[in-house]
Short mmCIF file of the C-alpha atoms (twelve columns), coordinates in Angstrom:
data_MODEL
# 
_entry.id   MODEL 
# 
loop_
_atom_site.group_PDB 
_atom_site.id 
_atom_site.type_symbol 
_atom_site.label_atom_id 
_atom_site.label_alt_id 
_atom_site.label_comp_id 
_atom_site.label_asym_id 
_atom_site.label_seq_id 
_atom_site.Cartn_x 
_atom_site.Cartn_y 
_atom_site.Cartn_z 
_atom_site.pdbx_PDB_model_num 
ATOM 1   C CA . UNK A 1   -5.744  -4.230  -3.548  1 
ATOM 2   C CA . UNK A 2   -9.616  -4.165  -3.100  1 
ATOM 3   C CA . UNK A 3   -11.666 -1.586  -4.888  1 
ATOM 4   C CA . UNK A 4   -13.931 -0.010  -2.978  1 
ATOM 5   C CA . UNK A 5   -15.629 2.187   -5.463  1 
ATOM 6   C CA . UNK A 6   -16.059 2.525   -9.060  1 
ATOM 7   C CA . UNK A 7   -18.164 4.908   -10.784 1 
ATOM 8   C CA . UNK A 8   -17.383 7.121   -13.961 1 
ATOM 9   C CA . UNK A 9   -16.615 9.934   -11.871 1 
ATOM 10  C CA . UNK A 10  -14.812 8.011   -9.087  1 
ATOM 11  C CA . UNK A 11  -11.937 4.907   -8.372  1 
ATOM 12  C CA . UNK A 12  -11.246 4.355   -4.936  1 
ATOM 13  C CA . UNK A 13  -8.827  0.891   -4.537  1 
ATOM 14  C CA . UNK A 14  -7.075  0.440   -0.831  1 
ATOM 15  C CA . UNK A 15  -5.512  -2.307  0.785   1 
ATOM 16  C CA . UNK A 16  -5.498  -2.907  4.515   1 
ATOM 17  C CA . UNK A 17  -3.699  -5.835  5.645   1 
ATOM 18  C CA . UNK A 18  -5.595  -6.373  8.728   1 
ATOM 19  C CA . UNK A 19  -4.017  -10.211 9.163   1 
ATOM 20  C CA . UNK A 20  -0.366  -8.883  8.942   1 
ATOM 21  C CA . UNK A 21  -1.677  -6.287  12.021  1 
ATOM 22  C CA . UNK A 22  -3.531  -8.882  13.904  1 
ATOM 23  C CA . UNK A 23  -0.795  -11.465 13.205  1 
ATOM 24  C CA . UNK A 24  2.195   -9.078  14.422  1 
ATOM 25  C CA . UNK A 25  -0.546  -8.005  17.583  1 
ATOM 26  C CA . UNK A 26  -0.237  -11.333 18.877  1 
ATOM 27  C CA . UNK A 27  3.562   -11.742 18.289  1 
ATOM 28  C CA . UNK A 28  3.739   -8.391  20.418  1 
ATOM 29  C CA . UNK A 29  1.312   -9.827  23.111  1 
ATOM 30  C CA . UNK A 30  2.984   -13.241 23.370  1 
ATOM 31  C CA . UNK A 31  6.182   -11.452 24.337  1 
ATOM 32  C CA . UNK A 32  4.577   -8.566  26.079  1 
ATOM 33  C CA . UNK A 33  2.306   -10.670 28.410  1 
ATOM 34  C CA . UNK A 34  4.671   -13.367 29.840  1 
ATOM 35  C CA . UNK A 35  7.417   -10.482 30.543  1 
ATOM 36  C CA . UNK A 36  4.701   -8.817  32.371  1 
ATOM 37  C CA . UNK A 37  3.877   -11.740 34.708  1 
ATOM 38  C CA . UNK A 38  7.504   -12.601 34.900  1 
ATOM 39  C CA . UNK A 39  7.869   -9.059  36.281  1 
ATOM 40  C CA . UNK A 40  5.515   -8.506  38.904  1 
ATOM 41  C CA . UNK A 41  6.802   -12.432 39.674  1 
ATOM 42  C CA . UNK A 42  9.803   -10.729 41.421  1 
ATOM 43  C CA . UNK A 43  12.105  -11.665 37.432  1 
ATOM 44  C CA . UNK A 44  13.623  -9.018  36.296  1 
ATOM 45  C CA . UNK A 45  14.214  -10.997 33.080  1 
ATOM 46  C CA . UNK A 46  10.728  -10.750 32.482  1 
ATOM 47  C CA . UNK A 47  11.304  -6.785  31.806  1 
ATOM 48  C CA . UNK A 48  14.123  -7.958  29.275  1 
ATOM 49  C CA . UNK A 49  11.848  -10.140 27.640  1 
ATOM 50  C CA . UNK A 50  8.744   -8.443  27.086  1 
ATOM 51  C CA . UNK A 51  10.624  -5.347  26.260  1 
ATOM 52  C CA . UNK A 52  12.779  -7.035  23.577  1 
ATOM 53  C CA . UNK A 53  10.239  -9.009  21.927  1 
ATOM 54  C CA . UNK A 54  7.264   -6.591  21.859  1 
ATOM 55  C CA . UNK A 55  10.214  -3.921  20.919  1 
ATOM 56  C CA . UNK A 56  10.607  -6.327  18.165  1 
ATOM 57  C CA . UNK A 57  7.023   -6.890  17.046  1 
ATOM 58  C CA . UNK A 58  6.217   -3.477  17.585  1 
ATOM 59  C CA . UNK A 59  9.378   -1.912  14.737  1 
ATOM 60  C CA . UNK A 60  7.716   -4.752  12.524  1 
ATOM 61  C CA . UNK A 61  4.410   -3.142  13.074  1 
ATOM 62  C CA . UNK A 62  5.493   0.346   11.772  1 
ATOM 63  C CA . UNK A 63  7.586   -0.903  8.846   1 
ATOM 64  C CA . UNK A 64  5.491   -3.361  7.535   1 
ATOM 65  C CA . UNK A 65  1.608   -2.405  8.173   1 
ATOM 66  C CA . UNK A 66  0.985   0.402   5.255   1 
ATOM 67  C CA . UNK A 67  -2.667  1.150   4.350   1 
ATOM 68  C CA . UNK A 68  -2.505  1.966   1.095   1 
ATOM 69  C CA . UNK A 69  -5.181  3.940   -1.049  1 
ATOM 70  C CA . UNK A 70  -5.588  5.321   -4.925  1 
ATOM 71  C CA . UNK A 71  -7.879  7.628   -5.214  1 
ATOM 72  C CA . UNK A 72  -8.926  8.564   -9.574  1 
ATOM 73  C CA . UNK A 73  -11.142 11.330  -9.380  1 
ATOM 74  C CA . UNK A 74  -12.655 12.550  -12.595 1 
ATOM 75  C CA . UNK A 75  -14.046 15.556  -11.264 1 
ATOM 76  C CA . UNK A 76  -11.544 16.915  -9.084  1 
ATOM 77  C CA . UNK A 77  -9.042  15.974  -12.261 1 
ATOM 78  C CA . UNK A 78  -6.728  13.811  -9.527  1 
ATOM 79  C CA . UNK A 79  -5.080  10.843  -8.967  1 
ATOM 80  C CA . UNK A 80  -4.502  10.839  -4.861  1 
ATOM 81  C CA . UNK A 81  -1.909  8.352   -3.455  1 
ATOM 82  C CA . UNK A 82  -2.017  7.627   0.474   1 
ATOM 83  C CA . UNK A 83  -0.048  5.985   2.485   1 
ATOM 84  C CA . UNK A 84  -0.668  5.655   6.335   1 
ATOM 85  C CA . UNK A 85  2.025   3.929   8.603   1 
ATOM 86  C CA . UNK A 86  1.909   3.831   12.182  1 
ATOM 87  C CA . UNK A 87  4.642   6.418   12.388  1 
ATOM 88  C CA . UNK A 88  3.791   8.217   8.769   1 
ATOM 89  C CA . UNK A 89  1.526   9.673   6.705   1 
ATOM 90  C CA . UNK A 90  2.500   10.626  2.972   1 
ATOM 91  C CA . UNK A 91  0.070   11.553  0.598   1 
ATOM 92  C CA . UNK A 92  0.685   12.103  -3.523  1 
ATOM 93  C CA . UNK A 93  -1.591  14.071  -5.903  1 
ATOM 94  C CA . UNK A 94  -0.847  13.765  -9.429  1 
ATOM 95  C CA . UNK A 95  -3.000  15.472  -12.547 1 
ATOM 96  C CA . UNK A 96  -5.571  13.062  -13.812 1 
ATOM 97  C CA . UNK A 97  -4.817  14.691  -17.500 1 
ATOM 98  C CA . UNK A 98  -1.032  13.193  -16.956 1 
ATOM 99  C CA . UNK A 99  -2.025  9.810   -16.541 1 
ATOM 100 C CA . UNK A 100 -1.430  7.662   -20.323 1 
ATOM 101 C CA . UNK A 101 -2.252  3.935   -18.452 1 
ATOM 102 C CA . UNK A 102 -1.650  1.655   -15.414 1 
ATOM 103 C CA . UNK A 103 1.069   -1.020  -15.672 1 
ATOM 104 C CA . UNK A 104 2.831   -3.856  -13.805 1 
ATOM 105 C CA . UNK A 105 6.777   -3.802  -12.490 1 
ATOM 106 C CA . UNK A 106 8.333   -7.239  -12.375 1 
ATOM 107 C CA . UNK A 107 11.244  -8.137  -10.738 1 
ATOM 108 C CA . UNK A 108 12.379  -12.122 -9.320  1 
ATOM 109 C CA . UNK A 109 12.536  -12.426 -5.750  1 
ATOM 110 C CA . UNK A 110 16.006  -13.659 -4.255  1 
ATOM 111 C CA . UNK A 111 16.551  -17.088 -3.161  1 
ATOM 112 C CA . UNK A 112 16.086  -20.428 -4.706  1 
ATOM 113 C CA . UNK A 113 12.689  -20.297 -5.902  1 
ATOM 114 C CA . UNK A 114 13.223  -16.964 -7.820  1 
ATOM 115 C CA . UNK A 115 9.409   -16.265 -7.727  1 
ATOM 116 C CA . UNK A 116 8.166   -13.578 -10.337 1 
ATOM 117 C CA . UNK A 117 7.189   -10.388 -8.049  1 
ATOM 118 C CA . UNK A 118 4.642   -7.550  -9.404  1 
ATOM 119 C CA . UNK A 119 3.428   -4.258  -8.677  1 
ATOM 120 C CA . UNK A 120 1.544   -1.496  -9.884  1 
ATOM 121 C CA . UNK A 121 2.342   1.785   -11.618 1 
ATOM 122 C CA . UNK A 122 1.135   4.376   -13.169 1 
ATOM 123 C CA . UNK A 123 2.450   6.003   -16.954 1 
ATOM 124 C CA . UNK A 124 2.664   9.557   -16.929 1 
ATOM 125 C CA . UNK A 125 2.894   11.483  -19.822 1 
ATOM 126 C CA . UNK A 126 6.259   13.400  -18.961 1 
ATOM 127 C CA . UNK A 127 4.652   16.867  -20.310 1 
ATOM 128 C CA . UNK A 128 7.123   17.377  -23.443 1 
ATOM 129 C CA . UNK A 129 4.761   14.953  -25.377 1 
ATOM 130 C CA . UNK A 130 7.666   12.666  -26.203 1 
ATOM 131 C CA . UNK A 131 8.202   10.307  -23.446 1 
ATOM 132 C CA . UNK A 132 6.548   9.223   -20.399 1 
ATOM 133 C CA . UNK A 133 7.248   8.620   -16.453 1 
ATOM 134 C CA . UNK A 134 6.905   4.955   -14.853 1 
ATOM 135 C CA . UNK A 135 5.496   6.552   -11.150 1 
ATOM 136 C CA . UNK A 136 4.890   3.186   -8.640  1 
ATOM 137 C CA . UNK A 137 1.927   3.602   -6.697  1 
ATOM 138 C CA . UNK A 138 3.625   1.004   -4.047  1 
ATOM 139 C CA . UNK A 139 6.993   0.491   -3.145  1 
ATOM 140 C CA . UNK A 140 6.601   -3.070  -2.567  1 
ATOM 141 C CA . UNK A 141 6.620   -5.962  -4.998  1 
ATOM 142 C CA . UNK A 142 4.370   -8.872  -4.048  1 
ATOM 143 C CA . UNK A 143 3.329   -12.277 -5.902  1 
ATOM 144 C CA . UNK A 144 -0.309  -13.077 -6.509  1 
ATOM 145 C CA . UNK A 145 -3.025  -11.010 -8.788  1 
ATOM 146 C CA . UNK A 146 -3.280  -7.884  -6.954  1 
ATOM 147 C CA . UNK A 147 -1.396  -5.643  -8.670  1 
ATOM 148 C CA . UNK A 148 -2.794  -6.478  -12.027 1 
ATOM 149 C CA . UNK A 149 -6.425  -6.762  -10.968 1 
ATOM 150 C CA . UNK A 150 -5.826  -2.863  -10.228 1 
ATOM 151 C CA . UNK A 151 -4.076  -2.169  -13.370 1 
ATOM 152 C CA . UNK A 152 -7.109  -3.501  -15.210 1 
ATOM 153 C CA . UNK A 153 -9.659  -1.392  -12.750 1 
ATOM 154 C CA . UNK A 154 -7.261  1.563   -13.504 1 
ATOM 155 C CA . UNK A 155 -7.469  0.735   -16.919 1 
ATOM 156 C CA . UNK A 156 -10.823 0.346   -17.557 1 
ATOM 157 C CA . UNK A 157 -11.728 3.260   -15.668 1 
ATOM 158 C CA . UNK A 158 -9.465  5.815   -17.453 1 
ATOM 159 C CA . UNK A 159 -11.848 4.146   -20.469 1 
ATOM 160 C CA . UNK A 160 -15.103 5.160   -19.236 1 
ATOM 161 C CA . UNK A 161 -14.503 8.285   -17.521 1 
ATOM 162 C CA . UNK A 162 -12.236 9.793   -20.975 1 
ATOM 163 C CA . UNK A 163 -15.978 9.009   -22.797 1 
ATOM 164 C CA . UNK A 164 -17.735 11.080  -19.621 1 
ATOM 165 C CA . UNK A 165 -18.427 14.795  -20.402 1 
ATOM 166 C CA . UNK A 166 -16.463 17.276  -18.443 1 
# 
């Protein structure tokens, strides 16, 4: 995830995975396009074809293009979770005063490089004082540094803005 802001008052991180959109565009057009010609060609296959594949490309789309955004907001007192699908929007608020720290999940992928997969969460305290709630801010695990380069930004934030005046 990028962050796009970060101010005492305000942490705004998103990720927007323009390539996997372009990338699944173009699978959609390269099915979509010849079926099309094929068509008006006097094929009926053609219909089949670019209906199937773009179908195809298009269910891939929706499931698998999220825009994702975490929102801390030290003077609202929020933490703001969004998540924008083609087909879906879901949005989370969560009290600021809740959040403890930011931490990574890890889990192995399956197959036979059994790669290490992360992602980031959020601790909660769970209100009783004497545990606390693991809330992930994604559902998806994925390998690389994202998730802990926002765990640090999270981190260090909740630093500077608890020293902030209210």
């Amino acid at each position: 995830m990028k962050i796009r802001r970060n101010t005492p008052e305000l942490l705004v991180a998103e990720r927007v995975p323009v390539l996997l959109a372009l990338g699944l565009f173009a699978f959609i057009m390269a099915f979509v396009t010849p079926g099309v010609v094929l068509f008006f060609a006097g094929e009926w296959m053609g219909l089949a074809f670019g209906t199937l594949g773009g179908g195809l490309g298009f269910a891939a789309m929706c499931v698998f293009v999220e825009r994702l955004q975490v929102t801390l907001d030290a003077a609202r007192r929020t933490i703001t979770i969004r998540r924008r699908t083609m087909l879906s929007h879901r949005e989370i608020i969560l009290p600021l005063v809740e959040l403890v720290r930011a931490t990574t999940e890890c889990t192995g992928s399956s197959g036979k490089s059994r790669q290490r997969l992360f992602r980031p969460a959020l601790v909660l305290d769970d209100g009783t004082g004497e545990g606390e709630i693991l809330h992930p801010i994604t559902d998806v695990f994925s390998s690389g540094t994202g998730a802990a380069r926002l765990v640090a930004a999270i981190n260090d934030w909740l630093g500077t803005a608890r020293h902030q005046p209210a």
